[in-house]
């Protein structure tokens, strides 16, 4: 079966060659191809922009992560040292039967245990946000 016969049966064309202008067909083909190439370039540009945004965002996340990890390391190191010193005070107070010093040291240990370094991290995040905001007004 020829193309002419398929066109006749499917679309009801009597003469396929008379209803299609080859020049117009070729111009539409070129026009569609050029539109395709434009869209391809636009999408490539969008992908490059997304990649650049991704790299920037990942770098920011990694920087913030490093900052948080360093803060937590130092904070927990400081807390551990404070606990060690307070337990040394407790040991000395028990050795000397100094109940007042023992009570104060145990209260300090309890207060230190109640506090969380994560609360301070939230405060640091709000300070960072204020530093990043050019319209933030500082009052001293």
PDB file of C-alpha atoms in Angstrom:
ATOM      1  CA  UNK A   1       0.000   0.000   0.000  1.00  0.00           C
ATOM      2  CA  UNK A   2       1.412   3.379  -0.958  1.00  0.00           C
ATOM      3  CA  UNK A   3       1.434   6.600   1.097  1.00  0.00           C
ATOM      4  CA  UNK A   4      -1.170   8.023  -1.254  1.00  0.00           C
ATOM      5  CA  UNK A   5      -3.478   5.049  -0.598  1.00  0.00           C
ATOM      6  CA  UNK A   6      -2.954   5.285   3.209  1.00  0.00           C
ATOM      7  CA  UNK A   7      -3.759   8.994   3.124  1.00  0.00           C
ATOM      8  CA  UNK A   8      -6.866   8.347   1.079  1.00  0.00           C
ATOM      9  CA  UNK A   9      -8.198   5.679   3.425  1.00  0.00           C
ATOM     10  CA  UNK A  10      -7.231   7.339   6.718  1.00  0.00           C
ATOM     11  CA  UNK A  11      -7.836  11.003   6.015  1.00  0.00           C
ATOM     12  CA  UNK A  12     -10.085  11.033   3.000  1.00  0.00           C
ATOM     13  CA  UNK A  13      -7.559  12.804   0.755  1.00  0.00           C
ATOM     14  CA  UNK A  14      -8.181  12.250  -2.904  1.00  0.00           C
ATOM     15  CA  UNK A  15      -4.897  13.605  -4.052  1.00  0.00           C
ATOM     16  CA  UNK A  16      -2.169  13.772  -1.372  1.00  0.00           C
ATOM     17  CA  UNK A  17       0.238  15.753  -3.497  1.00  0.00           C
ATOM     18  CA  UNK A  18      -2.290  18.490  -4.200  1.00  0.00           C
ATOM     19  CA  UNK A  19      -3.179  19.089  -0.517  1.00  0.00           C
ATOM     20  CA  UNK A  20       0.417  19.361   0.799  1.00  0.00           C
ATOM     21  CA  UNK A  21       2.754  22.144  -0.263  1.00  0.00           C
ATOM     22  CA  UNK A  22       6.326  20.784  -0.036  1.00  0.00           C
ATOM     23  CA  UNK A  23       7.806  24.274   0.418  1.00  0.00           C
ATOM     24  CA  UNK A  24       5.499  25.053   3.343  1.00  0.00           C
ATOM     25  CA  UNK A  25       6.196  21.614   4.792  1.00  0.00           C
ATOM     26  CA  UNK A  26       9.942  22.204   4.606  1.00  0.00           C
ATOM     27  CA  UNK A  27       9.605  25.692   6.145  1.00  0.00           C
ATOM     28  CA  UNK A  28       7.555  24.293   9.030  1.00  0.00           C
ATOM     29  CA  UNK A  29      10.106  21.546   9.514  1.00  0.00           C
ATOM     30  CA  UNK A  30      12.937  24.101   9.689  1.00  0.00           C
ATOM     31  CA  UNK A  31      10.894  26.366  11.959  1.00  0.00           C
ATOM     32  CA  UNK A  32      10.138  23.503  14.343  1.00  0.00           C
ATOM     33  CA  UNK A  33      13.759  22.395  14.311  1.00  0.00           C
ATOM     34  CA  UNK A  34      14.959  25.925  15.153  1.00  0.00           C
ATOM     35  CA  UNK A  35      12.392  26.158  17.956  1.00  0.00           C
ATOM     36  CA  UNK A  36      13.613  22.793  19.224  1.00  0.00           C
ATOM     37  CA  UNK A  37      17.237  23.999  19.219  1.00  0.00           C
ATOM     38  CA  UNK A  38      16.222  27.174  21.102  1.00  0.00           C
ATOM     39  CA  UNK A  39      14.405  25.146  23.737  1.00  0.00           C
ATOM     40  CA  UNK A  40      17.375  22.782  24.052  1.00  0.00           C
ATOM     41  CA  UNK A  41      19.699  25.731  24.695  1.00  0.00           C
ATOM     42  CA  UNK A  42      17.267  27.263  27.195  1.00  0.00           C
ATOM     43  CA  UNK A  43      17.039  23.981  29.074  1.00  0.00           C
ATOM     44  CA  UNK A  44      20.832  23.592  29.076  1.00  0.00           C
ATOM     45  CA  UNK A  45      21.097  27.084  30.545  1.00  0.00           C
ATOM     46  CA  UNK A  46      18.506  26.218  33.191  1.00  0.00           C
ATOM     47  CA  UNK A  47      20.419  23.043  34.066  1.00  0.00           C
ATOM     48  CA  UNK A  48      23.664  25.036  34.404  1.00  0.00           C
ATOM     49  CA  UNK A  49      21.886  27.540  36.660  1.00  0.00           C
ATOM     50  CA  UNK A  50      20.479  24.706  38.763  1.00  0.00           C
ATOM     51  CA  UNK A  51      23.944  23.105  39.023  1.00  0.00           C
ATOM     52  CA  UNK A  52      25.446  26.440  40.102  1.00  0.00           C
ATOM     53  CA  UNK A  53      22.679  26.939  42.663  1.00  0.00           C
ATOM     54  CA  UNK A  54      23.184  23.370  43.868  1.00  0.00           C
ATOM     55  CA  UNK A  55      26.933  23.881  44.337  1.00  0.00           C
ATOM     56  CA  UNK A  56      26.384  27.165  46.179  1.00  0.00           C
ATOM     57  CA  UNK A  57      23.690  25.689  48.398  1.00  0.00           C
ATOM     58  CA  UNK A  58      25.737  22.597  49.203  1.00  0.00           C
ATOM     59  CA  UNK A  59      28.724  24.802  50.055  1.00  0.00           C
ATOM     60  CA  UNK A  60      26.524  26.866  52.417  1.00  0.00           C
ATOM     61  CA  UNK A  61      25.134  23.713  54.021  1.00  0.00           C
ATOM     62  CA  UNK A  62      28.628  22.260  54.466  1.00  0.00           C
ATOM     63  CA  UNK A  63      29.891  25.518  55.979  1.00  0.00           C
ATOM     64  CA  UNK A  64      26.967  25.659  58.383  1.00  0.00           C
ATOM     65  CA  UNK A  65      27.385  21.974  59.220  1.00  0.00           C
ATOM     66  CA  UNK A  66      31.083  22.506  59.963  1.00  0.00           C
ATOM     67  CA  UNK A  67      30.217  25.498  62.141  1.00  0.00           C
ATOM     68  CA  UNK A  68      27.577  23.534  64.055  1.00  0.00           C
ATOM     69  CA  UNK A  69      29.835  20.516  64.498  1.00  0.00           C
ATOM     70  CA  UNK A  70      32.694  22.697  65.758  1.00  0.00           C
ATOM     71  CA  UNK A  71      30.326  24.501  68.119  1.00  0.00           C
ATOM     72  CA  UNK A  72      28.953  21.236  69.458  1.00  0.00           C
ATOM     73  CA  UNK A  73      32.432  19.746  69.855  1.00  0.00           C
ATOM     74  CA  UNK A  74      33.606  22.750  71.817  1.00  0.00           C
ATOM     75  CA  UNK A  75      30.385  23.066  73.755  1.00  0.00           C
ATOM     76  CA  UNK A  76      30.359  19.438  74.811  1.00  0.00           C
ATOM     77  CA  UNK A  77      34.082  19.560  75.599  1.00  0.00           C
ATOM     78  CA  UNK A  78      33.433  22.583  77.805  1.00  0.00           C
ATOM     79  CA  UNK A  79      30.453  20.872  79.446  1.00  0.00           C
ATOM     80  CA  UNK A  80      32.491  17.717  80.034  1.00  0.00           C
ATOM     81  CA  UNK A  81      35.261  19.772  81.647  1.00  0.00           C
ATOM     82  CA  UNK A  82      32.711  21.601  83.823  1.00  0.00           C
ATOM     83  CA  UNK A  83      31.194  18.289  84.926  1.00  0.00           C
ATOM     84  CA  UNK A  84      34.674  16.925  85.743  1.00  0.00           C
ATOM     85  CA  UNK A  85      35.490  19.969  87.876  1.00  0.00           C
ATOM     86  CA  UNK A  86      32.136  19.855  89.667  1.00  0.00           C
ATOM     87  CA  UNK A  87      32.517  16.149  90.424  1.00  0.00           C
ATOM     88  CA  UNK A  88      36.019  16.898  91.778  1.00  0.00           C
ATOM     89  CA  UNK A  89      34.363  19.438  94.093  1.00  0.00           C
ATOM     90  CA  UNK A  90      31.805  16.787  95.104  1.00  0.00           C
ATOM     91  CA  UNK A  91      34.615  14.299  95.854  1.00  0.00           C
ATOM     92  CA  UNK A  92      36.487  16.860  97.986  1.00  0.00           C
ATOM     93  CA  UNK A  93      33.310  17.905  99.793  1.00  0.00           C
ATOM     94  CA  UNK A  94      32.490  14.270 100.598  1.00  0.00           C
ATOM     95  CA  UNK A  95      36.058  13.626 101.738  1.00  0.00           C
ATOM     96  CA  UNK A  96      35.960  16.611 104.110  1.00  0.00           C
ATOM     97  CA  UNK A  97      32.306  16.120 105.150  1.00  0.00           C
ATOM     98  CA  UNK A  98      31.471  19.623 103.881  1.00  0.00           C
ATOM     99  CA  UNK A  99      27.716  19.300 103.269  1.00  0.00           C
ATOM    100  CA  UNK A 100      27.291  22.947 102.234  1.00  0.00           C
ATOM    101  CA  UNK A 101      29.896  22.659  99.495  1.00  0.00           C
ATOM    102  CA  UNK A 102      28.457  19.274  98.495  1.00  0.00           C
ATOM    103  CA  UNK A 103      24.950  20.742  98.178  1.00  0.00           C
ATOM    104  CA  UNK A 104      26.198  23.686  96.099  1.00  0.00           C
ATOM    105  CA  UNK A 105      28.193  21.411  93.801  1.00  0.00           C
ATOM    106  CA  UNK A 106      25.251  19.037  93.304  1.00  0.00           C
ATOM    107  CA  UNK A 107      22.958  22.006  92.543  1.00  0.00           C
ATOM    108  CA  UNK A 108      25.488  23.240  89.986  1.00  0.00           C
ATOM    109  CA  UNK A 109      25.675  19.796  88.402  1.00  0.00           C
ATOM    110  CA  UNK A 110      21.875  19.657  88.199  1.00  0.00           C
ATOM    111  CA  UNK A 111      21.653  23.119  86.599  1.00  0.00           C
ATOM    112  CA  UNK A 112      24.401  22.284  84.119  1.00  0.00           C
ATOM    113  CA  UNK A 113      22.630  19.034  83.217  1.00  0.00           C
ATOM    114  CA  UNK A 114      19.360  20.945  82.680  1.00  0.00           C
ATOM    115  CA  UNK A 115      20.922  23.415  80.298  1.00  0.00           C
ATOM    116  CA  UNK A 116      21.307  22.388  76.701  1.00  0.00           C
ATOM    117  CA  UNK A 117      23.960  23.516  74.239  1.00  0.00           C
ATOM    118  CA  UNK A 118      21.266  23.284  71.575  1.00  0.00           C
ATOM    119  CA  UNK A 119      19.450  26.256  73.124  1.00  0.00           C
ATOM    120  CA  UNK A 120      22.571  28.336  72.642  1.00  0.00           C
ATOM    121  CA  UNK A 121      22.826  27.075  69.087  1.00  0.00           C
ATOM    122  CA  UNK A 122      19.348  28.506  68.396  1.00  0.00           C
ATOM    123  CA  UNK A 123      20.554  31.839  69.776  1.00  0.00           C
ATOM    124  CA  UNK A 124      23.586  31.675  67.492  1.00  0.00           C
ATOM    125  CA  UNK A 125      21.338  30.966  64.520  1.00  0.00           C
ATOM    126  CA  UNK A 126      19.246  34.048  65.285  1.00  0.00           C
ATOM    127  CA  UNK A 127      22.418  36.160  65.586  1.00  0.00           C
ATOM    128  CA  UNK A 128      23.623  34.795  62.240  1.00  0.00           C
ATOM    129  CA  UNK A 129      20.265  35.653  60.657  1.00  0.00           C
ATOM    130  CA  UNK A 130      20.494  39.184  62.068  1.00  0.00           C
ATOM    131  CA  UNK A 131      24.031  39.554  60.714  1.00  0.00           C
ATOM    132  CA  UNK A 132      22.852  38.429  57.277  1.00  0.00           C
ATOM    133  CA  UNK A 133      19.966  40.935  57.314  1.00  0.00           C
ATOM    134  CA  UNK A 134      21.200  44.337  56.055  1.00  0.00           C
ATOM    135  CA  UNK A 135      18.065  46.044  57.450  1.00  0.00           C
ATOM    136  CA  UNK A 136      18.510  44.707  60.981  1.00  0.00           C
ATOM    137  CA  UNK A 137      18.794  47.456  63.576  1.00  0.00           C
ATOM    138  CA  UNK A 138      21.209  46.795  66.413  1.00  0.00           C
ATOM    139  CA  UNK A 139      20.517  48.348  69.802  1.00  0.00           C
ATOM    140  CA  UNK A 140      23.135  48.489  72.505  1.00  0.00           C
TER     141      UNK A 140
END
